[in-house]
JSON list of C-alpha atoms in Angstrom, two decimals:
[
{"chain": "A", "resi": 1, "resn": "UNK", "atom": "CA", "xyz": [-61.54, 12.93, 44.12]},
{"chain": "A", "resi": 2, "resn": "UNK", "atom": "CA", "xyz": [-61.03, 13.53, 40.46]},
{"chain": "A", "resi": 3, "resn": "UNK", "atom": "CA", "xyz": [-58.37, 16.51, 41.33]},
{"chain": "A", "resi": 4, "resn": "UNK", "atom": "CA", "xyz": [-56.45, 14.16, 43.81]},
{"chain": "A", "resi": 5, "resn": "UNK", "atom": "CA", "xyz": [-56.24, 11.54, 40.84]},
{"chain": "A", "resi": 6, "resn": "UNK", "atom": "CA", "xyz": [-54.92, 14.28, 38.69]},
{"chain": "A", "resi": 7, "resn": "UNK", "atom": "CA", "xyz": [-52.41, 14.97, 41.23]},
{"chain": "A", "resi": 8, "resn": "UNK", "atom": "CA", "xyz": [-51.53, 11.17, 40.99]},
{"chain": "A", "resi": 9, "resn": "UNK", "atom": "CA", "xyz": [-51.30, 10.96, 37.77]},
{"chain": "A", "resi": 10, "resn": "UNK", "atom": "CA", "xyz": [-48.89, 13.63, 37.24]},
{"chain": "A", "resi": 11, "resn": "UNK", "atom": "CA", "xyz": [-46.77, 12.61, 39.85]},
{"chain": "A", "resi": 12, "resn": "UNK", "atom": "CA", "xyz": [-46.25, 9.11, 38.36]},
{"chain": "A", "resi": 13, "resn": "UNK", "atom": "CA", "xyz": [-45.73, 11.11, 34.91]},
{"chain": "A", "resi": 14, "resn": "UNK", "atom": "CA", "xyz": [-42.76, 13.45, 36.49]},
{"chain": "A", "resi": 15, "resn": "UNK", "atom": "CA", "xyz": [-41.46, 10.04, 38.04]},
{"chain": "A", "resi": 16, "resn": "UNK", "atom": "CA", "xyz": [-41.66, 8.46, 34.86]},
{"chain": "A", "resi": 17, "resn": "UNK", "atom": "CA", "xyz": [-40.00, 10.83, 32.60]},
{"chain": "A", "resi": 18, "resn": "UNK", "atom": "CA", "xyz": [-37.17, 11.26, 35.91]},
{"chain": "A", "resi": 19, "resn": "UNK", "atom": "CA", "xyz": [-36.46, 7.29, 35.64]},
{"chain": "A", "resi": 20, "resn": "UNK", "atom": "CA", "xyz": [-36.52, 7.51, 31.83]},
{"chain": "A", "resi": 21, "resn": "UNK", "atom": "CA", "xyz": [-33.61, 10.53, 32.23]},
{"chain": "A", "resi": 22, "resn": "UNK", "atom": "CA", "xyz": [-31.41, 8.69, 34.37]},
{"chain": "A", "resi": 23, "resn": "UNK", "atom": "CA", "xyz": [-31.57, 5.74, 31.99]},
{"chain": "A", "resi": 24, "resn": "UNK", "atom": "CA", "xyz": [-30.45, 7.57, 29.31]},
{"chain": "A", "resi": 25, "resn": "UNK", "atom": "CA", "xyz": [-27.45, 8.96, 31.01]},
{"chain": "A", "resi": 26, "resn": "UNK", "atom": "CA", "xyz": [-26.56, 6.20, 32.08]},
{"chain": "A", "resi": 27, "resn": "UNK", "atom": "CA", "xyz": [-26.52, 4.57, 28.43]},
{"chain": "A", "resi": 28, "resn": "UNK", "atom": "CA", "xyz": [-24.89, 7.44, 27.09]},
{"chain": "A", "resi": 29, "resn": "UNK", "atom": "CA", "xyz": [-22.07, 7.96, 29.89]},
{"chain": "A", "resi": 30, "resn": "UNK", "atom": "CA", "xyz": [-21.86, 3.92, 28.73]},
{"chain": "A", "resi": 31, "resn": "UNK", "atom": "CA", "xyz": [-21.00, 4.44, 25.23]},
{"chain": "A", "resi": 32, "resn": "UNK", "atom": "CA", "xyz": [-18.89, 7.29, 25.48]},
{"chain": "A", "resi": 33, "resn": "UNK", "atom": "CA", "xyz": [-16.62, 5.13, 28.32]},
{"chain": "A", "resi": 34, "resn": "UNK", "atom": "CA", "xyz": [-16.48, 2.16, 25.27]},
{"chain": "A", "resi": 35, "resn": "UNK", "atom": "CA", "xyz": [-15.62, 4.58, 22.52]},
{"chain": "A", "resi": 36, "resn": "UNK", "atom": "CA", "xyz": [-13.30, 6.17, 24.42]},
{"chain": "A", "resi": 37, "resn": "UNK", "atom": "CA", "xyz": [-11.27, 2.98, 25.57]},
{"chain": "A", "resi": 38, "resn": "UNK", "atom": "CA", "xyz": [-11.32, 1.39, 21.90]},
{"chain": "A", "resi": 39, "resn": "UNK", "atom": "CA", "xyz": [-10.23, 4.22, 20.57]},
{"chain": "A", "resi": 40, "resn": "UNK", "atom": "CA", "xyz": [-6.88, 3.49, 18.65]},
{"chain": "A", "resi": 41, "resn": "UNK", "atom": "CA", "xyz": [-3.95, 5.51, 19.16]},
{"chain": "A", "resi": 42, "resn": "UNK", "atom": "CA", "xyz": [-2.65, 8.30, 17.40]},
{"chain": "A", "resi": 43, "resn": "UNK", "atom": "CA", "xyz": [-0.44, 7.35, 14.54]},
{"chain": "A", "resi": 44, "resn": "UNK", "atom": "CA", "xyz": [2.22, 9.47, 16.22]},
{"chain": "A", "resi": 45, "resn": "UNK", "atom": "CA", "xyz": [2.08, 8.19, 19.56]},
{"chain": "A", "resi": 46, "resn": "UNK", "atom": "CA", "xyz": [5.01, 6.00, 19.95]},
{"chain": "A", "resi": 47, "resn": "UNK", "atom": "CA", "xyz": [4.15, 2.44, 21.44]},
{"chain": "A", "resi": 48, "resn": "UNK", "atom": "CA", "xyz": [7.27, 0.29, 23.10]},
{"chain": "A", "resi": 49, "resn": "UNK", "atom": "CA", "xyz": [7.81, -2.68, 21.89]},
{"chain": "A", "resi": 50, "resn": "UNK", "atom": "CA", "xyz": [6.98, -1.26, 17.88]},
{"chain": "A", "resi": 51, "resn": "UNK", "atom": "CA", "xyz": [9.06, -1.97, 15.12]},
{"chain": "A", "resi": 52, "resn": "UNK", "atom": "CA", "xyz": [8.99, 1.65, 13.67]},
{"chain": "A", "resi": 53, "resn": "UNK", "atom": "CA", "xyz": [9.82, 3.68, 17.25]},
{"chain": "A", "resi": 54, "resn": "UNK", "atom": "CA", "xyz": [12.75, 1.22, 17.18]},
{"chain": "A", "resi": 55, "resn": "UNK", "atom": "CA", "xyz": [13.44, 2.43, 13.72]},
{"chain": "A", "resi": 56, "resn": "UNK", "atom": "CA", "xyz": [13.75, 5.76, 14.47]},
{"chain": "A", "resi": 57, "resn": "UNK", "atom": "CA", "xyz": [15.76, 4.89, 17.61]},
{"chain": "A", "resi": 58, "resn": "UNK", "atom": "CA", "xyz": [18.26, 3.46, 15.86]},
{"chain": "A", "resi": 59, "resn": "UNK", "atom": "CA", "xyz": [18.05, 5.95, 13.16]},
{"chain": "A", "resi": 60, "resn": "UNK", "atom": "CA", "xyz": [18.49, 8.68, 15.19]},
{"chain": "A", "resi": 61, "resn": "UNK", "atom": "CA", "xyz": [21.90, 7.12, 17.29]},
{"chain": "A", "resi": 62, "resn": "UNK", "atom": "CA", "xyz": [24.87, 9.18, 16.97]},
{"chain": "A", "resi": 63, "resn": "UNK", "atom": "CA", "xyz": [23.62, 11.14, 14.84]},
{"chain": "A", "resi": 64, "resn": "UNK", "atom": "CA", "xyz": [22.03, 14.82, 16.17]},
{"chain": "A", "resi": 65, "resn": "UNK", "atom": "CA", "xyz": [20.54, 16.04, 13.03]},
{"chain": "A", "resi": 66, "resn": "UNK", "atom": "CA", "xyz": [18.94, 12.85, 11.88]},
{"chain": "A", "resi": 67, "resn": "UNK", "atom": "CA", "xyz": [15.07, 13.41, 11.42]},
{"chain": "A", "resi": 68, "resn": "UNK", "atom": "CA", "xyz": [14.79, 9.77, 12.26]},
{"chain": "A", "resi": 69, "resn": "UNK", "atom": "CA", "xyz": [13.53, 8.63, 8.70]},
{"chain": "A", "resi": 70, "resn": "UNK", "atom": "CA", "xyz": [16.68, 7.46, 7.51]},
{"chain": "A", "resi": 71, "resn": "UNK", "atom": "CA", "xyz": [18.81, 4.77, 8.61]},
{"chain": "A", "resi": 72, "resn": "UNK", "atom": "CA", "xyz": [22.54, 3.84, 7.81]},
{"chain": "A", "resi": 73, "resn": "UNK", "atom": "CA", "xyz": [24.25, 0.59, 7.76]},
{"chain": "A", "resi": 74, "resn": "UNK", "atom": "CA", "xyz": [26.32, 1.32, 10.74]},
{"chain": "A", "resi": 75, "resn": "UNK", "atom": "CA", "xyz": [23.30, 1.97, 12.92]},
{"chain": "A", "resi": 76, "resn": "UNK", "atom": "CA", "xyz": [21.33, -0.89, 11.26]},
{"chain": "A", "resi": 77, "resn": "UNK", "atom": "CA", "xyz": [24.31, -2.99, 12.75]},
{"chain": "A", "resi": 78, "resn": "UNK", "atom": "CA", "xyz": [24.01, -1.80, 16.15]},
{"chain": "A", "resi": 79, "resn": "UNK", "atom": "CA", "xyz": [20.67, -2.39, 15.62]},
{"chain": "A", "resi": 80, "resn": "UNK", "atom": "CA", "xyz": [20.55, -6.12, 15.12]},
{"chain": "A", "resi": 81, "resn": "UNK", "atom": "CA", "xyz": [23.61, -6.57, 17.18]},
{"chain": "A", "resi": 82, "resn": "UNK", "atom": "CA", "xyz": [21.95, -5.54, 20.19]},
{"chain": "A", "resi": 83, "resn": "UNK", "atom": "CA", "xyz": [18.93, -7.43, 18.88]},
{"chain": "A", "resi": 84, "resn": "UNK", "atom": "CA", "xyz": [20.67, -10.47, 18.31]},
{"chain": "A", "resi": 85, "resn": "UNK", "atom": "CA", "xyz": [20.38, -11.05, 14.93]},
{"chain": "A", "resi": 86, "resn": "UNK", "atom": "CA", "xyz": [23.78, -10.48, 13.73]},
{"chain": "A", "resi": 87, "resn": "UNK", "atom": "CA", "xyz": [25.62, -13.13, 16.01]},
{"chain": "A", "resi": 88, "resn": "UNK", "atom": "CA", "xyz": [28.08, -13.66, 13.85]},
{"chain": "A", "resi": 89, "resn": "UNK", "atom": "CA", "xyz": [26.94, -17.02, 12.93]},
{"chain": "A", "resi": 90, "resn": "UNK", "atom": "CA", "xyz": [24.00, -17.10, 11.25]},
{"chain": "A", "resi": 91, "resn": "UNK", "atom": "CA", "xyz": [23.83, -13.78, 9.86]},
{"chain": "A", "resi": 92, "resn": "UNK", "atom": "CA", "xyz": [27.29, -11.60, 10.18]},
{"chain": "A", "resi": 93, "resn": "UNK", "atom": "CA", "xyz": [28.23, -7.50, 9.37]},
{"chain": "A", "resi": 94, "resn": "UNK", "atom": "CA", "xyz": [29.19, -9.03, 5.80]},
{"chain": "A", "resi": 95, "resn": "UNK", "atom": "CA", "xyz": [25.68, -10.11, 4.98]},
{"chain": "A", "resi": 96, "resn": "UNK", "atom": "CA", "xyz": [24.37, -7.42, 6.07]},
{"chain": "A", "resi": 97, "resn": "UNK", "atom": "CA", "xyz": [26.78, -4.69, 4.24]},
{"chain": "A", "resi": 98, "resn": "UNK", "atom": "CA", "xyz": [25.98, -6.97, 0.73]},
{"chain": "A", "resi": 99, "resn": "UNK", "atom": "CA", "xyz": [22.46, -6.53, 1.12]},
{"chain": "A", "resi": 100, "resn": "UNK", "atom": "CA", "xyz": [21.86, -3.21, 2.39]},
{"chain": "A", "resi": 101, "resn": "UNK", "atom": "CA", "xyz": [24.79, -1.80, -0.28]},
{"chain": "A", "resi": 102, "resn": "UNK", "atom": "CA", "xyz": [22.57, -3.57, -3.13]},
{"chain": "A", "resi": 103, "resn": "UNK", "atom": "CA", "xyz": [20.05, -0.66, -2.85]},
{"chain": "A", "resi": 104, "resn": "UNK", "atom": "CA", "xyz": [22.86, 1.93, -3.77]},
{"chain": "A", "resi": 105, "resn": "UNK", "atom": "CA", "xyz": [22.31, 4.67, -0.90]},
{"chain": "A", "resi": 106, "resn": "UNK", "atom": "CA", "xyz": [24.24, 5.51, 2.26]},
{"chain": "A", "resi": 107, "resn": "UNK", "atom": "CA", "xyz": [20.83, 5.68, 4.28]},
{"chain": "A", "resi": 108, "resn": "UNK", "atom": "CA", "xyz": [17.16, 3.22, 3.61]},
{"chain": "A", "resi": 109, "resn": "UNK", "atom": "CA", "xyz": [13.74, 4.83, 4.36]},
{"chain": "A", "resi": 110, "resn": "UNK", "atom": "CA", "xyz": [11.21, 2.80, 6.27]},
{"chain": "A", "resi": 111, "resn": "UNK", "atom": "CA", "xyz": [9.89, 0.36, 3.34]},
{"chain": "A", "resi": 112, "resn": "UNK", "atom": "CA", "xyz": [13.47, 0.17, 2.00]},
{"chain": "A", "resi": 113, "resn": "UNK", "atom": "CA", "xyz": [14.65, -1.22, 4.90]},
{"chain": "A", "resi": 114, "resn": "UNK", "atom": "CA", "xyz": [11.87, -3.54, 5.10]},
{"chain": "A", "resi": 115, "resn": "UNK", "atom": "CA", "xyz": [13.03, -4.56, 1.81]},
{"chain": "A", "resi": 116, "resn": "UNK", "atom": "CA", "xyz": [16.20, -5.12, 2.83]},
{"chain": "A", "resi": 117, "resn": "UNK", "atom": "CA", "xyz": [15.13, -7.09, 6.32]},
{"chain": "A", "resi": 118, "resn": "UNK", "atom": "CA", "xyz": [13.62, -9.18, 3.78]},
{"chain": "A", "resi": 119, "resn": "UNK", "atom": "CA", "xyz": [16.09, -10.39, 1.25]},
{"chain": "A", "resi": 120, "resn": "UNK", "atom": "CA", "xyz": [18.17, -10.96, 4.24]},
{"chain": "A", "resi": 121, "resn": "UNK", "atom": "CA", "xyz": [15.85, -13.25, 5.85]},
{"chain": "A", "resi": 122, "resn": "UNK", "atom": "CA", "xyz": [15.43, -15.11, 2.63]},
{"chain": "A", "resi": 123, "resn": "UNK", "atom": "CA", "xyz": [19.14, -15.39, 1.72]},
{"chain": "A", "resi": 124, "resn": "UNK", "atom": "CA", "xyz": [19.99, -16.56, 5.14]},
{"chain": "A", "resi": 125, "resn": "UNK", "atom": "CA", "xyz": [16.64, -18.93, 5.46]},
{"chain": "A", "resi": 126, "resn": "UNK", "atom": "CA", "xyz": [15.59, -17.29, 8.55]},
{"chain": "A", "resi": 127, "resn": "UNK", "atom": "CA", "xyz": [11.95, -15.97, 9.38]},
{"chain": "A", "resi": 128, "resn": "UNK", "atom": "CA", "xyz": [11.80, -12.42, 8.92]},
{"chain": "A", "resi": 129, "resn": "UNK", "atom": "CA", "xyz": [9.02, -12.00, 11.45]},
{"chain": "A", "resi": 130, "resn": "UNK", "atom": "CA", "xyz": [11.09, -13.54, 14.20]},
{"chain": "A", "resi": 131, "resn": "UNK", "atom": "CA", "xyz": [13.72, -11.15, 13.00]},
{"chain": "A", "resi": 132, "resn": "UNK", "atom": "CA", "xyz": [11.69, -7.90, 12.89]},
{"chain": "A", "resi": 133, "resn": "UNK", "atom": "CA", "xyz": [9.91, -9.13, 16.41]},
{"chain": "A", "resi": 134, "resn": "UNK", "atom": "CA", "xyz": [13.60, -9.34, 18.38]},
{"chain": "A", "resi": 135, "resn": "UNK", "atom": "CA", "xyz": [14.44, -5.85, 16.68]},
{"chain": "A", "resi": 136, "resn": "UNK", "atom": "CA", "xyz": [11.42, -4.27, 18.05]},
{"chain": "A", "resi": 137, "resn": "UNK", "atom": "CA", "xyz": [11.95, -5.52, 21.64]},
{"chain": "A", "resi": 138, "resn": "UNK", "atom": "CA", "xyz": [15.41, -5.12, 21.53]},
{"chain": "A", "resi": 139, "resn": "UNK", "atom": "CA", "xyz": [15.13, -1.90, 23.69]},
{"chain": "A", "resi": 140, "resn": "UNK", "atom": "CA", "xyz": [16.19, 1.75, 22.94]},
{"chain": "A", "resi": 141, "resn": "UNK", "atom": "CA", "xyz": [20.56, 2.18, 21.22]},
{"chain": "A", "resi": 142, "resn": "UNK", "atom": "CA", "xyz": [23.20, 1.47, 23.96]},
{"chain": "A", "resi": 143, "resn": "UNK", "atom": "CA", "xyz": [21.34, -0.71, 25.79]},
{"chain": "A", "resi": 144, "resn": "UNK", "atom": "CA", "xyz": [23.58, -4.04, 26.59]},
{"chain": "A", "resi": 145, "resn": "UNK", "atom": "CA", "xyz": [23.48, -6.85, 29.11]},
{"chain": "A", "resi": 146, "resn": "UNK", "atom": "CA", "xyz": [26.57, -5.48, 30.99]},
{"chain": "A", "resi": 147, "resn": "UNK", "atom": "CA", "xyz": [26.35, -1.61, 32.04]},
{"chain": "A", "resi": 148, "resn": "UNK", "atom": "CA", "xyz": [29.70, 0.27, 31.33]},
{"chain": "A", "resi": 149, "resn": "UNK", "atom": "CA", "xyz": [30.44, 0.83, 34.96]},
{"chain": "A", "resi": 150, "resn": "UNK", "atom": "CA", "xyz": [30.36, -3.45, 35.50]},
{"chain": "A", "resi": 151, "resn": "UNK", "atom": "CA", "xyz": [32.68, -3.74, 32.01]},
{"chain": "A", "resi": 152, "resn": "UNK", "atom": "CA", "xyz": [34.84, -1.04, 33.89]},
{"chain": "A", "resi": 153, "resn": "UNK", "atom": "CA", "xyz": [35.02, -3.32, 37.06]},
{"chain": "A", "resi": 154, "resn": "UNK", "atom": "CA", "xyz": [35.83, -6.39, 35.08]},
{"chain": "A", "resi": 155, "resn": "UNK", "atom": "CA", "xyz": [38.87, -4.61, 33.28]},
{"chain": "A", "resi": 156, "resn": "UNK", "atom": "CA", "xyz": [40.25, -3.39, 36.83]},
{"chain": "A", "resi": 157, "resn": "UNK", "atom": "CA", "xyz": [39.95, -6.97, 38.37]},
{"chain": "A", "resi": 158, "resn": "UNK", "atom": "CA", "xyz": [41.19, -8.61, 35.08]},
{"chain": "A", "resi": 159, "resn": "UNK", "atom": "CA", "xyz": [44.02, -6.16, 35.41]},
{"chain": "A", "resi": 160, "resn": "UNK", "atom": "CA", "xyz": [45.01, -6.37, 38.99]},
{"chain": "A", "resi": 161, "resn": "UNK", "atom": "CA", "xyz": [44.96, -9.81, 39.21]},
{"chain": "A", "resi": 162, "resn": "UNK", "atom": "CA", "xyz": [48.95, -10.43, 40.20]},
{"chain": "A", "resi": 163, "resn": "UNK", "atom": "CA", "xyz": [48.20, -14.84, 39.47]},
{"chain": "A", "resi": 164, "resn": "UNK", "atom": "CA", "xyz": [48.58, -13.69, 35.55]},
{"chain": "A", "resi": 165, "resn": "UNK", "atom": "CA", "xyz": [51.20, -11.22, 35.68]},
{"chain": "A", "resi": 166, "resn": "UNK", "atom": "CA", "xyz": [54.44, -12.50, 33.93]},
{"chain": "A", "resi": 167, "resn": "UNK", "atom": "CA", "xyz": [58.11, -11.78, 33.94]},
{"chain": "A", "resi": 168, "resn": "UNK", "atom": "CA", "xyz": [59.75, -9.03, 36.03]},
{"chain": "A", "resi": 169, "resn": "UNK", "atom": "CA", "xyz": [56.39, -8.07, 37.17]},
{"chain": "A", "resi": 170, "resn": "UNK", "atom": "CA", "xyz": [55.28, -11.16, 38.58]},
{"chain": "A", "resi": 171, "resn": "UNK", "atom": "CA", "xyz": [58.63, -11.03, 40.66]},
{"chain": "A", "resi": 172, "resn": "UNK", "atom": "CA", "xyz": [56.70, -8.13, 42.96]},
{"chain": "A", "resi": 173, "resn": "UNK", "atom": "CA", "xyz": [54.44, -9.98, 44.54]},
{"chain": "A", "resi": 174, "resn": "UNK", "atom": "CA", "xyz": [54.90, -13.24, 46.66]},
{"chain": "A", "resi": 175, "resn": "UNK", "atom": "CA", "xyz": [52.36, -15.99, 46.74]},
{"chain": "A", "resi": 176, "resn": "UNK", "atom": "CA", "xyz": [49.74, -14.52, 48.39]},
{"chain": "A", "resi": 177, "resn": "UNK", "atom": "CA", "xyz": [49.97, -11.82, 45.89]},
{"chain": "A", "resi": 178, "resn": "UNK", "atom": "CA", "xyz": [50.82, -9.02, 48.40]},
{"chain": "A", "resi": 179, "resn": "UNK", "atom": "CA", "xyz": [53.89, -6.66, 47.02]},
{"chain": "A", "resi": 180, "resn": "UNK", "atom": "CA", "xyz": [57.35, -7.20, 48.11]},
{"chain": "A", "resi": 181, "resn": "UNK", "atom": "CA", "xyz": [58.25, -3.92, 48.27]},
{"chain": "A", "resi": 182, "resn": "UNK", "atom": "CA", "xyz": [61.56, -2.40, 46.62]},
{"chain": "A", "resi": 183, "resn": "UNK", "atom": "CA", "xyz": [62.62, -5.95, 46.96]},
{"chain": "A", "resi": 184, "resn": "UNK", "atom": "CA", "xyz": [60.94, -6.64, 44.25]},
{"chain": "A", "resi": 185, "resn": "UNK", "atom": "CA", "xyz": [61.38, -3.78, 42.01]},
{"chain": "A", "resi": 186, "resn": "UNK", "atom": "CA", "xyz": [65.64, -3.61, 42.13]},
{"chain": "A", "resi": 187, "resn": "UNK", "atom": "CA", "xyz": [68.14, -6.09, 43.42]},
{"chain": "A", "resi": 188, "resn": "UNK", "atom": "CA", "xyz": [69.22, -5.43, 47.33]},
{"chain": "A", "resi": 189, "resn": "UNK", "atom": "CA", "xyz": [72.61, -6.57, 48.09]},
{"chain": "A", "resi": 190, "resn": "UNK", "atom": "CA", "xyz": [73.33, -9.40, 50.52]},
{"chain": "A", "resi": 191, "resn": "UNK", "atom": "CA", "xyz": [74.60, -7.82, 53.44]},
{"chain": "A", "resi": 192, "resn": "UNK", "atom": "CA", "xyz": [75.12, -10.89, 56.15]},
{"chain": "A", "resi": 193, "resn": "UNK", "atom": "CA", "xyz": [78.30, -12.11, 55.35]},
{"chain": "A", "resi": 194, "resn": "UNK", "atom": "CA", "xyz": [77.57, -15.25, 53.73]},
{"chain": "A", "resi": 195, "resn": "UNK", "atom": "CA", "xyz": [78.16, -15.93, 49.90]},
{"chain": "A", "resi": 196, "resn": "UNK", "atom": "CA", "xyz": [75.62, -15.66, 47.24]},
{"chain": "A", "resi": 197, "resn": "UNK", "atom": "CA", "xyz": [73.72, -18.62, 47.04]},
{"chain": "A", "resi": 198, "resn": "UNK", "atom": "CA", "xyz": [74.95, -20.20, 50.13]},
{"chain": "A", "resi": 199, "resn": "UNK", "atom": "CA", "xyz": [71.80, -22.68, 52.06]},
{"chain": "A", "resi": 200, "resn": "UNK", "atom": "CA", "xyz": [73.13, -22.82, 55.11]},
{"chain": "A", "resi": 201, "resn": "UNK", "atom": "CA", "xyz": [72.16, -19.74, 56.80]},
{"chain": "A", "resi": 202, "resn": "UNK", "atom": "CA", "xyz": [71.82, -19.49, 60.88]},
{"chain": "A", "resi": 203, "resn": "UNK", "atom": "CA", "xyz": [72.17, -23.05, 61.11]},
{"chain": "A", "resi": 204, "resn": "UNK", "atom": "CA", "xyz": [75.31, -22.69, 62.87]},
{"chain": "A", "resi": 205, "resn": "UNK", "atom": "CA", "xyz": [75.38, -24.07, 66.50]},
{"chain": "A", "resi": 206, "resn": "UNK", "atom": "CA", "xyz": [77.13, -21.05, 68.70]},
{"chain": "A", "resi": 207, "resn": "UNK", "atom": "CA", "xyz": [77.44, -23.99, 71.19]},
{"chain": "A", "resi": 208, "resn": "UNK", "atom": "CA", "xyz": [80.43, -25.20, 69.50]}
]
């Protein structure tokens, strides 16, 4: 009796410490899943949306050898152009080229432009958060609300539209703005008999 309660005993021990195990993995396989999902990114992971990849973006636009730490005032104006913040109303290319010229360099650095985002903002009376937030969603250089090959199809129809063509062009086409031909390019000689100008044209009655 006393070496089956032994046996017992140690069974409920191994399933004890087994339980206990399994616990513990659990917890830990826990804690390693929530340290591992509020773990921040890298500070060189670039993040859409972020003022700074937008920065270097913009920095780096037609310019191959850029580093993407500099930025000039030409690409700071494509830059808020495409952002919206120079609409030529509110804040124009003049305000900006006084204000970024005040810090005597061809290209701003990070916190220089900052600088310069900010005594915009508060010569202009406009919130330079709202400002900064439009330039960091305003989506990587080149980026526009019409793609080049729909500006390409506006020109052609703009262009081929005969209802705005004017002088001796506008003579090509009839109405209905199909071409008349080499009627319409050189002047074709009458060659029915009747007089220039004359109205009366086949209304003669052979009858008579």
């Amino acid at each position: 009796m006393q070496a089956e309660k032994s046996d017992t005993e140690k069974n409920e021990t191994v399933s004890n410490v087994t339980t206990a195990s399994i616990v513990n993995e659990v917890t830990n396989l826990k804690i390693e899943d929530d340290s591992a999902s509020s773990t921040p990114s890298s500070p060189g992971s670039s993040q859409p949306g972020s003022f700074l990849t937008s920065f270097k973006a913009f920095s780096k636009f037609g310019d191959p050898k850029s580093d993407g730490k500099l930025i000039t005032l030409s690409q700071s104006d494509k830059w808020m152009k495409q952002a919206k913040v120079i609409d030529g109303k509110k804040i124009t290319t003049t305000d900006t080229g006084i204000y970024f010229k005040k810090h005597k360099t061809m290209k701003l650095n990070i916190e220089q432009y900052k600088a310069f985002l900010e005594e915009l903002a508060k010569s202009k009376k406009v919130e330079l958060e709202e400002m900064k937030k439009k330039m960091a969603n305003s989506g990587p250089p080149g980026v526009t609300g019409m793609s080049g090959a729909g500006k390409a199809a506006s020109a052609v129809d703009r262009l081929t539209d005969v209802s705005k063509y004017t002088g001796s062009h506008k003579q090509r086409f009839d109405e209905t703005g199909k071409g008349k031909g080499i009627s319409g390019r050189k002047d074709v000689s009458d060659q029915s008999g009747y007089v220039q100008g004359y109205q009366n044209k086949d209304t003669y009655s052979k009858a008579h």
